[in-house]
Coordinates of C-alpha atoms and ligand atoms in Angstrom, one line a residue:
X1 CA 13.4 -1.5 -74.8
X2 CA 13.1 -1.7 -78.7
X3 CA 11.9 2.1 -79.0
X4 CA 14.5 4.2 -79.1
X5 CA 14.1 6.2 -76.5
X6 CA 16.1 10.0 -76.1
X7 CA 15.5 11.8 -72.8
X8 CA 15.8 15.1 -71.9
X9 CA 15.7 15.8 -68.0
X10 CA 14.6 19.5 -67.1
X11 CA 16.1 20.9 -64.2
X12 CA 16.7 24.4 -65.1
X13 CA 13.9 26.0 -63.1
X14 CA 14.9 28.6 -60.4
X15 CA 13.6 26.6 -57.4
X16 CA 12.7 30.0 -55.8
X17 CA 9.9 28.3 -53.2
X18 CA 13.1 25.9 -52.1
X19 CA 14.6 29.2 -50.9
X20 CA 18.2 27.5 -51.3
X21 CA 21.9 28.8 -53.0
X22 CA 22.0 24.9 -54.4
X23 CA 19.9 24.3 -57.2
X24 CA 16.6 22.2 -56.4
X25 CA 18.2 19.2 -58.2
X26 CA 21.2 19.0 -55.9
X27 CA 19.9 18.7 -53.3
X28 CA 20.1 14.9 -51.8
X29 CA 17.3 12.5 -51.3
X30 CA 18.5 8.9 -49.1
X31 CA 22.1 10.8 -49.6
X32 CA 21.8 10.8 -53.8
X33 CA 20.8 14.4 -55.6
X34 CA 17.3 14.0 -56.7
X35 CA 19.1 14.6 -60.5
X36 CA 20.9 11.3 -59.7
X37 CA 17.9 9.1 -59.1
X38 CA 16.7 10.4 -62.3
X39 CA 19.6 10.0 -64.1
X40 CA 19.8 6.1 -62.6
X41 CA 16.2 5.8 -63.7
X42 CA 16.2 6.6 -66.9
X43 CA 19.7 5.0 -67.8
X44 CA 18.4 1.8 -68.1
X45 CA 15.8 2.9 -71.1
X46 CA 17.6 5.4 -73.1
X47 CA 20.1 5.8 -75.4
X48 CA 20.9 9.2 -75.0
X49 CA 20.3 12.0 -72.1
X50 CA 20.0 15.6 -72.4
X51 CA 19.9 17.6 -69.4
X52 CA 18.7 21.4 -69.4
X53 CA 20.3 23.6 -66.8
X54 CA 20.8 27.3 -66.0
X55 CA 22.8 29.7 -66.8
X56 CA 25.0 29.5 -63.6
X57 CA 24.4 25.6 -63.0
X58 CA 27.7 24.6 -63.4
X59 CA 27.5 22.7 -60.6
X60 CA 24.6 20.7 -62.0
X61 CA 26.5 19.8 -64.8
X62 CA 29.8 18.4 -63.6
X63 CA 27.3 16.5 -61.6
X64 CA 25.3 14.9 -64.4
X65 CA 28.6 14.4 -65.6
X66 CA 30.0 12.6 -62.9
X67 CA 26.7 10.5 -62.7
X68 CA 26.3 10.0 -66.7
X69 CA 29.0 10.3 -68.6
X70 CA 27.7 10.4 -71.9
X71 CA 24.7 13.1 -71.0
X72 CA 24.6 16.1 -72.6
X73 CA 24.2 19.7 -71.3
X74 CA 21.4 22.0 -72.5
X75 CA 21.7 25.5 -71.5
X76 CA 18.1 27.4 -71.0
X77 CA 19.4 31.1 -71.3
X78 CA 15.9 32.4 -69.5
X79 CA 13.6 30.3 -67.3
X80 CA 10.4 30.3 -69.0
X81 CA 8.9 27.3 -68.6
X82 CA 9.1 23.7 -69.0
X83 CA 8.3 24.2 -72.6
X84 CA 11.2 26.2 -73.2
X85 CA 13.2 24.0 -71.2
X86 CA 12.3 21.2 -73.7
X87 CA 13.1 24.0 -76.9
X88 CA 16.9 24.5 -75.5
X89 CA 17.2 21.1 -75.8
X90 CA 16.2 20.2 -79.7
X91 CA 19.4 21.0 -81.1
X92 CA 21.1 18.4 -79.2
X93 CA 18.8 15.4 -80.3
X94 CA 20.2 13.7 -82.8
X95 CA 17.7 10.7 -83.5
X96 CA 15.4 11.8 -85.8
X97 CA 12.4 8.8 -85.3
X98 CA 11.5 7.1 -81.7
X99 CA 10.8 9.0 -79.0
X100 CA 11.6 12.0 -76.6
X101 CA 10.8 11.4 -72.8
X102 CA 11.1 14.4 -70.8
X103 CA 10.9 14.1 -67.4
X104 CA 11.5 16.1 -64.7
X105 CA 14.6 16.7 -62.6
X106 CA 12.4 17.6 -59.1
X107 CA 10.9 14.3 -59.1
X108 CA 13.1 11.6 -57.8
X109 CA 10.8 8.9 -57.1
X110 CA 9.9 8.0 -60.7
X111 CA 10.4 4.3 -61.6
X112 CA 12.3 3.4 -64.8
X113 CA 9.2 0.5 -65.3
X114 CA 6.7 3.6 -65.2
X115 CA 8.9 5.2 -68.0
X116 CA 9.2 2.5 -69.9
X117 CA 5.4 2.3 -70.0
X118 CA 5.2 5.6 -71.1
X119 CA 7.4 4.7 -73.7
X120 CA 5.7 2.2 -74.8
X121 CA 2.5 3.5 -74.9
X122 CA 3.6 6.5 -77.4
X123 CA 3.3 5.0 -80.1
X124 CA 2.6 6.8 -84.2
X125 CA -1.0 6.3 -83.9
X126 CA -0.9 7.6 -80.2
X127 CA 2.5 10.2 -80.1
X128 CA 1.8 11.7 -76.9
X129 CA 2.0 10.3 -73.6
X130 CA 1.2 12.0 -70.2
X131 CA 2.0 10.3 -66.6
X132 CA -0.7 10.9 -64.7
X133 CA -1.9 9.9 -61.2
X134 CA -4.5 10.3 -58.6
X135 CA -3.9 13.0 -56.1
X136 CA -5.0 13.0 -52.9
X137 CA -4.3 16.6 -53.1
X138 CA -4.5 18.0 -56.2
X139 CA -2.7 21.6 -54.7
X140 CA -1.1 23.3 -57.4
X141 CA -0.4 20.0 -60.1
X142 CA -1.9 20.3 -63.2
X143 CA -5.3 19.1 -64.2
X144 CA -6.2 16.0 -67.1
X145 CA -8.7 17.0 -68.8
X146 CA -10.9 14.2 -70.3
X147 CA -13.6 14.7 -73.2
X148 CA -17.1 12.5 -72.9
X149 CA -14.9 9.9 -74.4
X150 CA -12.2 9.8 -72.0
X151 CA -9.7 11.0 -74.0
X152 CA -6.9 13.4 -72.9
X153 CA -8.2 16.9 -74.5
X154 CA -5.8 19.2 -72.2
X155 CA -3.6 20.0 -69.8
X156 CA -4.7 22.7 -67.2
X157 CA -2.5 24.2 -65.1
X158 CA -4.1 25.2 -61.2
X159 CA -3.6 28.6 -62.2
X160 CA -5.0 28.8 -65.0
X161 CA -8.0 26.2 -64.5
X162 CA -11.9 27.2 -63.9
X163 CA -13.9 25.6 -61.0
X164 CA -14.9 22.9 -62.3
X165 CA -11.6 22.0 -63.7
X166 CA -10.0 22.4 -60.3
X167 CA -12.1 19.6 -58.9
X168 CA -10.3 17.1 -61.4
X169 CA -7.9 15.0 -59.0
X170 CA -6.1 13.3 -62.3
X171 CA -3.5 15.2 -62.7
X172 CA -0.1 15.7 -64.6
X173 CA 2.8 13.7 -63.3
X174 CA 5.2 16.1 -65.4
X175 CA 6.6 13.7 -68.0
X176 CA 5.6 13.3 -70.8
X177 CA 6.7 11.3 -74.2
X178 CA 6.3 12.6 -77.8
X179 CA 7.5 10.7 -80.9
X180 CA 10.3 12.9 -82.2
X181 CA 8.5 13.1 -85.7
X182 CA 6.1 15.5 -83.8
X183 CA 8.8 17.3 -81.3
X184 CA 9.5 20.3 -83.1
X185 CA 6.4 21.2 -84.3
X186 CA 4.3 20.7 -81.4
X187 CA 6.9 22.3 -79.3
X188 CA 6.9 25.6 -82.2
X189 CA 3.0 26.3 -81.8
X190 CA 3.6 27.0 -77.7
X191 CA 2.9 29.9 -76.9
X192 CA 3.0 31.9 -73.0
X193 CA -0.6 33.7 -73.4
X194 CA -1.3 32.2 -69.4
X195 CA -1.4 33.3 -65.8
X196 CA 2.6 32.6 -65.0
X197 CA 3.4 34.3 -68.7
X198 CA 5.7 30.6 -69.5
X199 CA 5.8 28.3 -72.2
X200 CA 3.7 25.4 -70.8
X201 CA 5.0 21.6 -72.4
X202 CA 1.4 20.7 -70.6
X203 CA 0.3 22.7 -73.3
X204 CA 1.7 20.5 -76.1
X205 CA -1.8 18.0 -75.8
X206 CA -4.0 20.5 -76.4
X207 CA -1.9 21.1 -79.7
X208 CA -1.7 17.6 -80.8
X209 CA -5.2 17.0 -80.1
X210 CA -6.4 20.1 -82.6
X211 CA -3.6 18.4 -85.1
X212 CA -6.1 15.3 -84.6
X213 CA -3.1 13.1 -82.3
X214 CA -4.6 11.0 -79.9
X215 CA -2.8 11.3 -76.3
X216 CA -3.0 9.0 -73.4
X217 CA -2.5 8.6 -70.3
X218 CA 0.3 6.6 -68.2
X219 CA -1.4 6.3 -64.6
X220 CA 1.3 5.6 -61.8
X221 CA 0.7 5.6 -58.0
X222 CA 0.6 9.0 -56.4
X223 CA 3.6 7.8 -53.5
X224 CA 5.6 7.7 -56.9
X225 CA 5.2 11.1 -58.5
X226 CA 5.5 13.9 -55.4
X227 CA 7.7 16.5 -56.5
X228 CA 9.7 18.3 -54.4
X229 CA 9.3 22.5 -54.4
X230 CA 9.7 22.8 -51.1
X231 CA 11.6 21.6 -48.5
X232 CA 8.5 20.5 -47.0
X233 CA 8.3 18.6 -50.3
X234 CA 11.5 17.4 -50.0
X235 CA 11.0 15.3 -46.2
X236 CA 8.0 13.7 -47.6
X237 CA 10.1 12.2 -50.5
X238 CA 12.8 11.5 -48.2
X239 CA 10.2 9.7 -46.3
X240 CA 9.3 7.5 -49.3
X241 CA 12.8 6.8 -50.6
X242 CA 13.3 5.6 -46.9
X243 CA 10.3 3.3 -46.8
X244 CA 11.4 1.8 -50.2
X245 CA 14.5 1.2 -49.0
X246 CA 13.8 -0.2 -45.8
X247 CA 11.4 -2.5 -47.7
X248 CA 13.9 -3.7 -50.1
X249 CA 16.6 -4.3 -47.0
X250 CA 14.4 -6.4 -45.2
X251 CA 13.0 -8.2 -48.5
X252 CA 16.7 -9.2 -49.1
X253 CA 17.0 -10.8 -45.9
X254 CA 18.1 -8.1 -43.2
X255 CA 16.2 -8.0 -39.8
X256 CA 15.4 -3.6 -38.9
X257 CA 14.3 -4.0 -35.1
X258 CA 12.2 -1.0 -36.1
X259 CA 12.0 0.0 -39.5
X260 CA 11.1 3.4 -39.5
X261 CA 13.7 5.0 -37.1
X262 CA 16.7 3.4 -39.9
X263 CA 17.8 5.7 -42.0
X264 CA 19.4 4.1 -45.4
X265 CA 21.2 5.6 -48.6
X266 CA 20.7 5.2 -51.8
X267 CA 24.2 2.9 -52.2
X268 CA 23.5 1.1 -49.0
X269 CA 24.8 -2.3 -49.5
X270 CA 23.4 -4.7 -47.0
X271 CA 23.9 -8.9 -47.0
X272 CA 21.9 -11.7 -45.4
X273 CA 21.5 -11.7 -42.1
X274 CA 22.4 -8.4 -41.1
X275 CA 20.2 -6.8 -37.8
X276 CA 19.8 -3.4 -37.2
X277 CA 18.9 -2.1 -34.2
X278 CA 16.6 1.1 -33.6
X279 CA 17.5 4.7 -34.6
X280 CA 20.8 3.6 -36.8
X281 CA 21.7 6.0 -39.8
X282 CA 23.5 5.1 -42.2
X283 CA 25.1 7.6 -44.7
X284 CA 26.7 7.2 -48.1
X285 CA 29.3 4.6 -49.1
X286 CA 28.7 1.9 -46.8
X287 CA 28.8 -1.7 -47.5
X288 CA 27.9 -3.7 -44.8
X289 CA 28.5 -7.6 -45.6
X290 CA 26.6 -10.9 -44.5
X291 CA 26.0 -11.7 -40.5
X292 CA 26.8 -8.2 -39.1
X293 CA 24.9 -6.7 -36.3
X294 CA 24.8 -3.3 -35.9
X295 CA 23.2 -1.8 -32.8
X296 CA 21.0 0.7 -31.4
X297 CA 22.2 4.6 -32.3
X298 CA 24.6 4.2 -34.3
X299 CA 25.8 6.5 -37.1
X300 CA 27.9 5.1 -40.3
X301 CA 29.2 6.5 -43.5
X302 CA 31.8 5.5 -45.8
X303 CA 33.1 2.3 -44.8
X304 CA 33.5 -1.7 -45.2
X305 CA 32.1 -3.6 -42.3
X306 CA 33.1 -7.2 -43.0
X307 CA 31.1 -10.5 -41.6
X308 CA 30.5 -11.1 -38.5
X309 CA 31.5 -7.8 -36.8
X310 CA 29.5 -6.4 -33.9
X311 CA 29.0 -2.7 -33.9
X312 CA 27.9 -0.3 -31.2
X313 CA 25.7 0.8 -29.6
X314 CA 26.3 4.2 -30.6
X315 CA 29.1 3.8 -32.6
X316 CA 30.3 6.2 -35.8
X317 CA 31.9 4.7 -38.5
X318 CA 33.5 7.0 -40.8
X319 CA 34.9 7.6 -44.3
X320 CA 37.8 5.0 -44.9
X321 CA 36.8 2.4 -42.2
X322 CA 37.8 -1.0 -42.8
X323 CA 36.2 -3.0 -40.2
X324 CA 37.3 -6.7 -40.4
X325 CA 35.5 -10.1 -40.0
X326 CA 34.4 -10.8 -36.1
X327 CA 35.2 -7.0 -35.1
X328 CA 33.7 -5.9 -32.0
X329 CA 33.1 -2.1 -31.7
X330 CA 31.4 -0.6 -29.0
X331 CA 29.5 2.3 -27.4
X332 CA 31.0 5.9 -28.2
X333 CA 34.2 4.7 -30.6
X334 CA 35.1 6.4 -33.7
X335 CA 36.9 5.0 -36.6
X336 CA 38.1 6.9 -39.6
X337 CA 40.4 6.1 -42.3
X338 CA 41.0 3.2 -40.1
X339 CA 41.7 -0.8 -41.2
X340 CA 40.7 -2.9 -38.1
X341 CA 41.8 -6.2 -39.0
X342 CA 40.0 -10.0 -37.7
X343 CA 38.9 -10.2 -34.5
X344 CA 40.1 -7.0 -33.0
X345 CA 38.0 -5.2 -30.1
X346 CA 37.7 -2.0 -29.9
X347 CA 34.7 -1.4 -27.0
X348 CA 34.3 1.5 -25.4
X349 CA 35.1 5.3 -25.6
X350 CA 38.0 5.6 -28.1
X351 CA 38.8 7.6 -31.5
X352 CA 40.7 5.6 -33.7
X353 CA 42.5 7.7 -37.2
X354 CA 44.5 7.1 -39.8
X355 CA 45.9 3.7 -38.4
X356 CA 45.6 0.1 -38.6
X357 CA 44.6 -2.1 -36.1
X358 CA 46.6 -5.6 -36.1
X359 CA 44.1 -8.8 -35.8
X360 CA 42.9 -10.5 -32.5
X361 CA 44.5 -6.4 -30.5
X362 CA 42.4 -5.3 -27.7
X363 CA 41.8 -1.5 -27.3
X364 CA 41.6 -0.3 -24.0
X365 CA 39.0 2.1 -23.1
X366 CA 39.6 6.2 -23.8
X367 CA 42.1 5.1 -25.9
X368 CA 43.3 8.2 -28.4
X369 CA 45.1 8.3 -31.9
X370 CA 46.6 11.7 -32.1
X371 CA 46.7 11.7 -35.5
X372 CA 46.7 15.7 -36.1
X373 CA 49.4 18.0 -35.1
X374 CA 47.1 20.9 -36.4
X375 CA 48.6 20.6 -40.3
X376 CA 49.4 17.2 -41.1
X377 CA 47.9 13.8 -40.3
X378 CA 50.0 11.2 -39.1
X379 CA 49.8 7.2 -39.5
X380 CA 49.2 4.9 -36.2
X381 CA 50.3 1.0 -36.7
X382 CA 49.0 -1.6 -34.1
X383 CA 50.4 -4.5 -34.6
X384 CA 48.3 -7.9 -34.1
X385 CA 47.7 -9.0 -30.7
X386 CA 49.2 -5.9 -28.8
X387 CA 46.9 -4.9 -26.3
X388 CA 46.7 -1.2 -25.9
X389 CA 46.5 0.0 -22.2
X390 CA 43.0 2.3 -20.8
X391 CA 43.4 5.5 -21.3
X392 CA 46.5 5.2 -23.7
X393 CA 47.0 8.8 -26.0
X394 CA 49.2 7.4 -29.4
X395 CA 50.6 10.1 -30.6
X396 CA 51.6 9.6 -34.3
X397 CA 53.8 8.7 -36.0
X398 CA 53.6 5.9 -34.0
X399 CA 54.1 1.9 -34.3
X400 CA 53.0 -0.7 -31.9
X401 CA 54.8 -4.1 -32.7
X402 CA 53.0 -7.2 -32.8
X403 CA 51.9 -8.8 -28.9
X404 CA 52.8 -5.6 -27.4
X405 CA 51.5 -3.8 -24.2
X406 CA 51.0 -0.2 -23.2
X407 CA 50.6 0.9 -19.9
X408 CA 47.1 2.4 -19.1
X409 CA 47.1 5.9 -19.2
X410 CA 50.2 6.4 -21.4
X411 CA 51.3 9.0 -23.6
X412 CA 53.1 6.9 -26.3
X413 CA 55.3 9.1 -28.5
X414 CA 58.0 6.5 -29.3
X415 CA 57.9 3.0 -31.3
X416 CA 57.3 0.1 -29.3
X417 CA 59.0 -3.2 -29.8
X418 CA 57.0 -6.2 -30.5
X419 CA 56.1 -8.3 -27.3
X420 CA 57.4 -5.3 -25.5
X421 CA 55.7 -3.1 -22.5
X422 CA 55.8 0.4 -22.7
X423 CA 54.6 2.5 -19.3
X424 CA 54.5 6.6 -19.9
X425 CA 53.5 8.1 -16.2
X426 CA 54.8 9.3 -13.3
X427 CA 55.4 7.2 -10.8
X428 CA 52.6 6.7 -7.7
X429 CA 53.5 7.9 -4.2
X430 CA 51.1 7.3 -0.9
X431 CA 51.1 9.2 2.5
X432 CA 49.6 6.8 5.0
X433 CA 46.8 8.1 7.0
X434 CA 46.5 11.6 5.2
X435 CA 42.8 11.1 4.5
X436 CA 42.3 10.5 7.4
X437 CA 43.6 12.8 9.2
X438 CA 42.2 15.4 6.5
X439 CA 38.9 14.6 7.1
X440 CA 39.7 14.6 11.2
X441 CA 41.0 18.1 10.2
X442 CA 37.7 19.3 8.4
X443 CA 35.1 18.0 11.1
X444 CA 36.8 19.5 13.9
X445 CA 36.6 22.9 12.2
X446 CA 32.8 22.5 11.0
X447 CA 32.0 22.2 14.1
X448 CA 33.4 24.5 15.4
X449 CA 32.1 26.9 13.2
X450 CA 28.4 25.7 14.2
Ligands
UD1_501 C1 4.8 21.1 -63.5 C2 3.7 20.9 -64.5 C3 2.4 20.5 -63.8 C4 2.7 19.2 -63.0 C5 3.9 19.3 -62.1 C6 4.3 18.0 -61.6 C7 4.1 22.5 -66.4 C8 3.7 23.8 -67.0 N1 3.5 22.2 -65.2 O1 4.5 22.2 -62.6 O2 1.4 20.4 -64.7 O3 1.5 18.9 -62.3 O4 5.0 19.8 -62.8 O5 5.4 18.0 -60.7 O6 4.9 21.7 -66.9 N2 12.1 23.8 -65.4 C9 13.1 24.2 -66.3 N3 13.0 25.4 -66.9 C10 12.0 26.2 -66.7 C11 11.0 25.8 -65.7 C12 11.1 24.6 -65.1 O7 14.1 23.4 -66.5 O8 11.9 27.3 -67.2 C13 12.2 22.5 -64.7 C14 12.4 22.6 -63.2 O9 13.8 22.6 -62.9 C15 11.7 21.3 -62.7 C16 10.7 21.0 -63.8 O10 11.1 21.7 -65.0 O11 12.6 20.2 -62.6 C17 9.3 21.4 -63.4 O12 9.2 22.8 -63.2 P1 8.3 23.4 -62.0 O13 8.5 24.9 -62.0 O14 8.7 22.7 -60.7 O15 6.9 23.0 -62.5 P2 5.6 22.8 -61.6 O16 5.1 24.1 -61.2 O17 5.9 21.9 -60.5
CA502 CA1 7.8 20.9 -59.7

């Protein structure tokens, strides 16, 4: 991008139809906050990023911060429109030529390539660019008007717009590029003489237009543009973020049995040759490398799955798993802060937390880290090749040595040596005949009783 480009991201706006205590912005799209897709998409073509917040957005700002260092923070005192929005942000441009993109923080399925279009196509003899796109819809988006000559004229908003200029389906994408030579004035001559009583930026074409600017028209696909006021709004883009996703997944090589019931995040990392079966969700954080499988149901966030490991069905993976190479874990296990090393099989009905899991050991079935005493969490060491008896509660502290057993349904509170067994229950007792002679016991009496 040879235009230098300065970008000021609104998301200031009170989000009233979202009907939410977390600003519109925050709220997360494939796991990301719809202000960090924009931020991501914009990074790559600007030099600097301004974004306008409320008054109490604090939030929203540590956010942007935490996302992009370098952006700066414009406060709009009073939300009156996405004109004023782009006013409480002049004072902290400093390039004086190139261009301002402004683009909105409610609409997080922009691509940077679209943007850079935009950019490109404002250009000294053109200084103001609109996206636009075909609506299927129009609803409440703002209408493009065109003169005989197809040239942008104005910027309608639904409210404001006549009959005839509510049957336009072009309509206003929400960002828009200005050369900053132009910025302040144009911005200056707004005025809030509409239906909603706001400064308009739409407005800012019909201004540079009686100032003799040309304006044109960036055209991206519809699927693109959705914004999100409502949380209606805000399941179709999830729905879109989701197919992109999935598309991208499988176009690097991973087999989804059935797309459309996978759920990915924005940081999904996936290698070659992954398969994932039907209804699988996977949350933030997770890296998943080459040759895994990952079954049916199965619910992951925040963890390393390494090559080769099998996991679930209806498996949860959570925050600090490590799952080694050639792992198997199966149906209704849970790992958390857990490093399961090579080979190890963990397969049915277990919670393993805050503990390692030595290569190559097996994990009996209902097999229990107690890793809380109701203040502190406590570490559980396995050691490699111990095999860990059914039904086996490990209360930690606890360590396991190396080729160890435990005795099925144990209750392990004490250290176990290495290549030692360790049996925690009482001992089994048998009264020949007593079932029989209970049952004996109970007919007679039923029928007696007939
Ligand atoms: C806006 C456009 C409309 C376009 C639509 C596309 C205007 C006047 N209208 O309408 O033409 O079709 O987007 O999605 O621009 N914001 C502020 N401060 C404010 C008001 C808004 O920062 O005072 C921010 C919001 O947080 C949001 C963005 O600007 O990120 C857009 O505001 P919103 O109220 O959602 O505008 P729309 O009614 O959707
Ligand atoms: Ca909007």
């Amino acid at each position: 991008m040879t235009t230098e480009t300065v970008t000021i991201i609104l998301a200031a706006g009170k989000s009233t139809r979202m009907k939410s205590a977390l600003p519109k912005v925050l709220h997360p799209v494939a796991s990301l906050p719809m202000l960090g897709h924009v931020l991501l998409a914009v990074s790559k073509l600007t030099r600097q990023s301004i974004v306008v917040v409320g008054p109490n957005m604090q939030n929203v700002s540590d956010y942007a911060a935490s996302i992009a260092p370098d952006a700066r923070i414009a406060v709009q005192r009073e939300q009156r429109g996405t004109g004023d929005a782009v006013r409480a942000a002049l004072p902290q441009i400093e390039a004086k030529a190139g261009v301002a993109l402004v683009v909105f923080g409610d609409t997080p399925l922009v691509r940077s390539e679209t943007l850079v279009e935009m950019v490109e196509a404002c250009t000294p003899e053109s200084p103001v660019t609109v996206l636009g796109f075909l609506a299927a819809d129009p609803a409440a988006y703002g209408r493009l008007v065109k003169d005989a000559q197809g040239k942008l004229t104005r910027i309608v908003e639904r409210k404001d717009a006549n009959e005839e200029e509510i049957a336009i389906t072009l309509c206003n994408g929400g960002a828009m590029a200005i050369r900053l030579e132009h910025l302040e004035s144009l911005i200056a001559k707004l005025a809030s003489n509409n239906k909603a009583g706001e400064f308009y930026l739409t407005d800012v074409v019909e201004h540079a237009r009686a100032e003799g600017l040309s304006c044109s028209v960036v055209e991206a696909p519809e699927a693109d543009i959705q914004g999100v006021n409502s949380r209606a709004d805000l399941a179709a883009v999830e729905q879109e973020m989701q197919r992109r996703l999935r598309t991208r997944a499988m176009a690097n090589g991973v087999t989804l049995s059935d797309p459309d019931t996978v759920y990915l995040s924005a940081d999904t990392i996936i290698g070659q040759d992954v398969t994932i079966g039907q209804n699988v969700v996977i949350g933030p954080g997770v890296e998943i490398a080459s040759g895994v499988t990952i079954k049916p149901f199965s619910h992951l966030e925040g963890g390393k799955i390494e090559e080769g490991a099998l996991i679930g069905p209806f498996a949860r993976i959570r925050p600090g798993s490590e799952i080694g190479r050639n792992v198997h874990i199966g149906n209704f296990v849970e790992t958390k802060k857990a490093k399961v090393e090579e080979g190890a099989k963990i397969n049915h009905l277990t919670y393993i937390g805050d503990a390692r899991v030595g290569a190559r050991a097996n994990i009996g079935a209902g097999t229990i880290t107690c890793n809380y005493d109701g203040f502190n969490k406590h570490f559980t060491d396995i050691g490699a090749d111990a095999f860990i008896g059914s039904n086996s509660a490990l209360v930690a502290p606890v360590k396991i040595g190396d080729g160890a057993y435990t005795g099925s349904g144990s209750v392990i509170t004490k250290d176990v040596a290495a290549d030692a067994l360790a049996v925690e229950r009482s001992k089994q007792f048998e009264k020949p005949g007593w079932a029989a002679a209970f049952r004996a016991k109970h007919t007679t009496k039923n029928k007696a009783g007939e």
